[in-house]
GROMACS .gro file of C-alpha atoms in nm:
model
  171
    1MET     CA    1   6.771   5.264   2.394
    2LYS     CA    2   6.697   5.233   2.764
    3ARG     CA    3   6.464   4.956   2.878
    4LEU     CA    4   6.162   5.097   3.060
    5PHE     CA    5   6.040   4.763   3.196
    6GLU     CA    6   5.980   4.399   3.104
    7ILE     CA    7   5.669   4.186   3.094
    8ASP     CA    8   5.736   3.814   3.117
    9LEU     CA    9   5.445   3.583   3.192
   10HIS     CA   10   5.686   3.293   3.262
   11ASP     CA   11   5.440   3.062   3.087
   12HIS     CA   12   5.690   2.942   2.827
   13GLU     CA   13   5.931   2.714   3.016
   14ASP     CA   14   5.841   2.418   2.792
   15CYS     CA   15   5.892   2.615   2.466
   16HIS     CA   16   6.198   2.557   2.247
   17LYS     CA   17   6.147   2.817   1.972
   18VAL     CA   18   6.129   3.195   1.982
   19PHE     CA   19   5.931   3.418   1.747
   20ARG     CA   20   6.062   3.775   1.764
   21ARG     CA   21   5.850   4.066   1.644
   22PRO     CA   22   6.006   4.402   1.731
   23SER     CA   23   5.783   4.707   1.698
   24ALA     CA   24   5.812   5.086   1.679
   25ARG     CA   25   5.550   5.306   1.847
   26GLY     CA   26   5.489   5.681   1.831
   27ILE     CA   27   5.433   5.916   2.125
   28ILE     CA   28   5.264   6.220   1.973
   29ILE     CA   29   5.185   6.504   2.212
   30LYS     CA   30   5.009   6.817   2.091
   31GLY     CA   31   4.942   7.077   2.357
   32ASN     CA   32   4.794   6.896   2.655
   33LYS     CA   33   4.663   6.601   2.449
   34ILE     CA   34   4.820   6.278   2.328
   35ALA     CA   35   4.734   6.129   1.988
   36LEU     CA   36   4.651   5.759   2.017
   37VAL     CA   37   4.479   5.477   1.835
   38TYR     CA   38   4.135   5.415   1.986
   39SER     CA   39   3.950   5.089   1.934
   40LYS     CA   40   3.581   5.184   1.912
   41LYS     CA   41   3.488   4.817   1.941
   42GLU     CA   42   3.712   4.722   2.236
   43LYS     CA   43   3.725   5.064   2.408
   44TYR     CA   44   4.103   5.086   2.460
   45TYR     CA   45   4.386   5.320   2.360
   46LYS     CA   46   4.721   5.221   2.215
   47PHE     CA   47   5.016   5.400   2.070
   48PRO     CA   48   5.022   5.412   1.690
   49GLY     CA   49   5.284   5.175   1.561
   50GLY     CA   50   5.355   4.816   1.484
   51GLY     CA   51   5.595   4.556   1.357
   52ILE     CA   52   5.935   4.638   1.216
   53LYS     CA   53   5.978   4.454   0.886
   54GLU     CA   54   6.293   4.257   0.804
   55ASN     CA   55   6.568   4.494   0.682
   56GLU     CA   56   6.367   4.798   0.798
   57ASP     CA   57   6.514   5.039   1.053
   58MET     CA   58   6.311   5.151   1.355
   59LYS     CA   59   6.260   5.509   1.234
   60THR     CA   60   6.131   5.398   0.894
   61ALA     CA   61   5.896   5.149   1.061
   62LEU     CA   62   5.770   5.417   1.299
   63ILE     CA   63   5.694   5.660   1.017
   64ARG     CA   64   5.520   5.388   0.810
   65GLU     CA   65   5.316   5.245   1.097
   66VAL     CA   66   5.195   5.581   1.233
   67LYS     CA   67   5.076   5.679   0.885
   68GLU     CA   68   4.903   5.342   0.830
   69GLU     CA   69   4.726   5.327   1.166
   70VAL     CA   70   4.618   5.688   1.218
   71GLY     CA   71   4.703   5.878   0.897
   72LEU     CA   72   4.950   6.112   1.066
   73VAL     CA   73   5.271   6.201   0.883
   74VAL     CA   74   5.573   6.191   1.116
   75ILE     CA   75   5.836   6.461   1.069
   76PRO     CA   76   6.154   6.246   1.049
   77GLU     CA   77   6.382   6.502   1.218
   78SER     CA   78   6.152   6.513   1.523
   79VAL     CA   79   6.193   6.146   1.621
   80ARG     CA   80   6.345   6.107   1.971
   81GLU     CA   81   6.392   5.791   2.179
   82PHE     CA   82   6.183   5.738   2.492
   83GLY     CA   83   6.254   5.375   2.579
   84SER     CA   84   6.160   5.015   2.515
   85VAL     CA   85   5.947   4.746   2.674
   86MET     CA   86   6.029   4.376   2.633
   87ARG     CA   87   5.734   4.137   2.632
   88ARG     CA   88   5.765   3.757   2.654
   89GLN     CA   89   5.489   3.502   2.669
   90LYS     CA   90   5.387   3.171   2.520
   91SER     CA   91   5.257   3.218   2.167
   92ASN     CA   92   4.881   3.202   2.119
   93TYR     CA   93   4.929   3.081   1.763
   94THR     CA   94   5.235   2.858   1.735
   95PRO     CA   95   5.292   2.558   1.963
   96ASP     CA   96   5.626   2.524   2.143
   97THR     CA   97   5.704   2.892   2.074
   98ILE     CA   98   5.778   3.199   2.284
   99PHE     CA   99   5.640   3.528   2.152
  100GLU     CA  100   5.904   3.792   2.219
  101GLN     CA  101   5.842   4.156   2.132
  102GLU     CA  102   6.068   4.451   2.201
  103ASN     CA  103   5.847   4.760   2.174
  104TYR     CA  104   6.048   5.074   2.093
  105TYR     CA  105   5.874   5.400   2.188
  106PHE     CA  106   5.964   5.733   2.025
  107PHE     CA  107   5.846   6.088   2.082
  108CYS     CA  108   5.772   6.247   1.747
  109ASP     CA  109   5.597   6.543   1.588
  110THR     CA  110   5.363   6.518   1.292
  111GLU     CA  111   5.254   6.739   1.007
  112SER     CA  112   4.914   6.907   1.042
  113ARG     CA  113   4.750   6.710   0.761
  114ILE     CA  114   4.586   6.374   0.821
  115GLU     CA  115   4.591   6.113   0.546
  116GLU     CA  116   4.373   5.805   0.498
  117GLN     CA  117   4.437   5.507   0.724
  118GLU     CA  118   4.566   5.182   0.574
  119LEU     CA  119   4.436   4.930   0.826
  120ASP     CA  120   4.488   4.554   0.839
  121ASP     CA  121   4.177   4.338   0.871
  122TYR     CA  122   4.210   4.296   1.250
  123GLU     CA  123   4.256   4.674   1.287
  124LYS     CA  124   3.942   4.736   1.081
  125GLU     CA  125   3.755   4.482   1.294
  126ALA     CA  126   3.870   4.660   1.612
  127GLU     CA  127   3.754   4.987   1.449
  128PHE     CA  128   4.083   5.174   1.496
  129THR     CA  129   4.052   5.550   1.482
  130LEU     CA  130   4.271   5.847   1.574
  131ARG     CA  131   4.184   6.025   1.897
  132SER     CA  132   4.364   6.309   2.073
  133VAL     CA  133   4.282   6.281   2.441
  134ASP     CA  134   4.393   6.381   2.785
  135ILE     CA  135   4.650   6.127   2.904
  136ASP     CA  136   4.445   6.055   3.220
  137GLU     CA  137   4.145   5.960   3.005
  138ALA     CA  138   4.356   5.707   2.814
  139ILE     CA  139   4.505   5.565   3.134
  140LYS     CA  140   4.159   5.524   3.289
  141ALA     CA  141   4.012   5.357   2.979
  142ASN     CA  142   4.302   5.110   2.967
  143ARG     CA  143   4.282   5.044   3.341
  144ASP     CA  144   3.913   4.957   3.297
  145TYR     CA  145   3.977   4.739   2.990
  146HIS     CA  146   3.937   4.363   3.028
  147SER     CA  147   3.949   4.093   2.763
  148ASP     CA  148   3.914   3.718   2.744
  149ASP     CA  149   4.213   3.732   2.508
  150LEU     CA  150   4.523   3.735   2.730
  151PHE     CA  151   4.734   3.863   2.440
  152ASP     CA  152   4.524   4.181   2.412
  153GLU     CA  153   4.496   4.219   2.788
  154ILE     CA  154   4.875   4.221   2.828
  155MET     CA  155   4.919   4.463   2.535
  156ILE     CA  156   4.678   4.718   2.682
  157LYS     CA  157   4.825   4.692   3.033
  158ARG     CA  158   5.169   4.757   2.874
  159GLU     CA  159   5.033   5.067   2.700
  160MET     CA  160   4.874   5.187   3.024
  161LYS     CA  161   5.205   5.158   3.207
  162VAL     CA  162   5.390   5.348   2.930
  163LEU     CA  163   5.124   5.620   2.939
  164GLN     CA  164   5.182   5.654   3.315
  165LEU     CA  165   5.560   5.678   3.263
  166ILE     CA  166   5.508   5.952   3.004
  167LYS     CA  167   5.275   6.139   3.238
  168ASP     CA  168   5.532   6.114   3.518
  169ALA     CA  169   5.808   6.237   3.285
  170LEU     CA  170   5.603   6.539   3.178
  171ILE     CA  171   5.513   6.653   3.530
   0.00000   0.00000   0.00000
C-alpha cells in the first residue's frame, strides 16, 4: 500500500523500545457525504476503524472495527486500498517507548442497515456516533479542534490531512 505521508514528532530519541499498533480505517462515501465517527463531547471527526489484532488481517480488522464503532456493515468485496499514514511519537503511557502506528485507509461500501455500536469505554466517554457529512464540514471541525492531549491532537490533524487528500482525489 502506498504511503500517503508520515507524522514523526521526533520526541523519542531517548527511547529504546517500540510499541507498534497498526490500524485499519474505512473511507465510506455515499453520494456527496462521507460517513465518519463524530465525538459529540470533543467535537471532532475521525474515520471509523481501529487496531488490527494479532493474527488478524487488515480487511478483517476493517470490517470488525467499522461495525463496532459506527454499526455499519462493510461489504467485503468493496474494500479498496487508499493509502497509509505512519505515525511515530513518544508513548504517553509507557516510559522509554516509541508509539508507532501505521494507519491503513480503505475505501469501502456498506450495507444499508445500521447495527448497534460496540464501543470501548473511552469511545463511550467521547460519545462516538455515526455522522454522514459534507467533507468540508469535517475538515473545518478538525481544523478548529484543539486538545490539551497531544495524542488526540495529532490523531485529529492526521484525519484532517487524510480528509483533504480524499477531497483532492475526488475533484
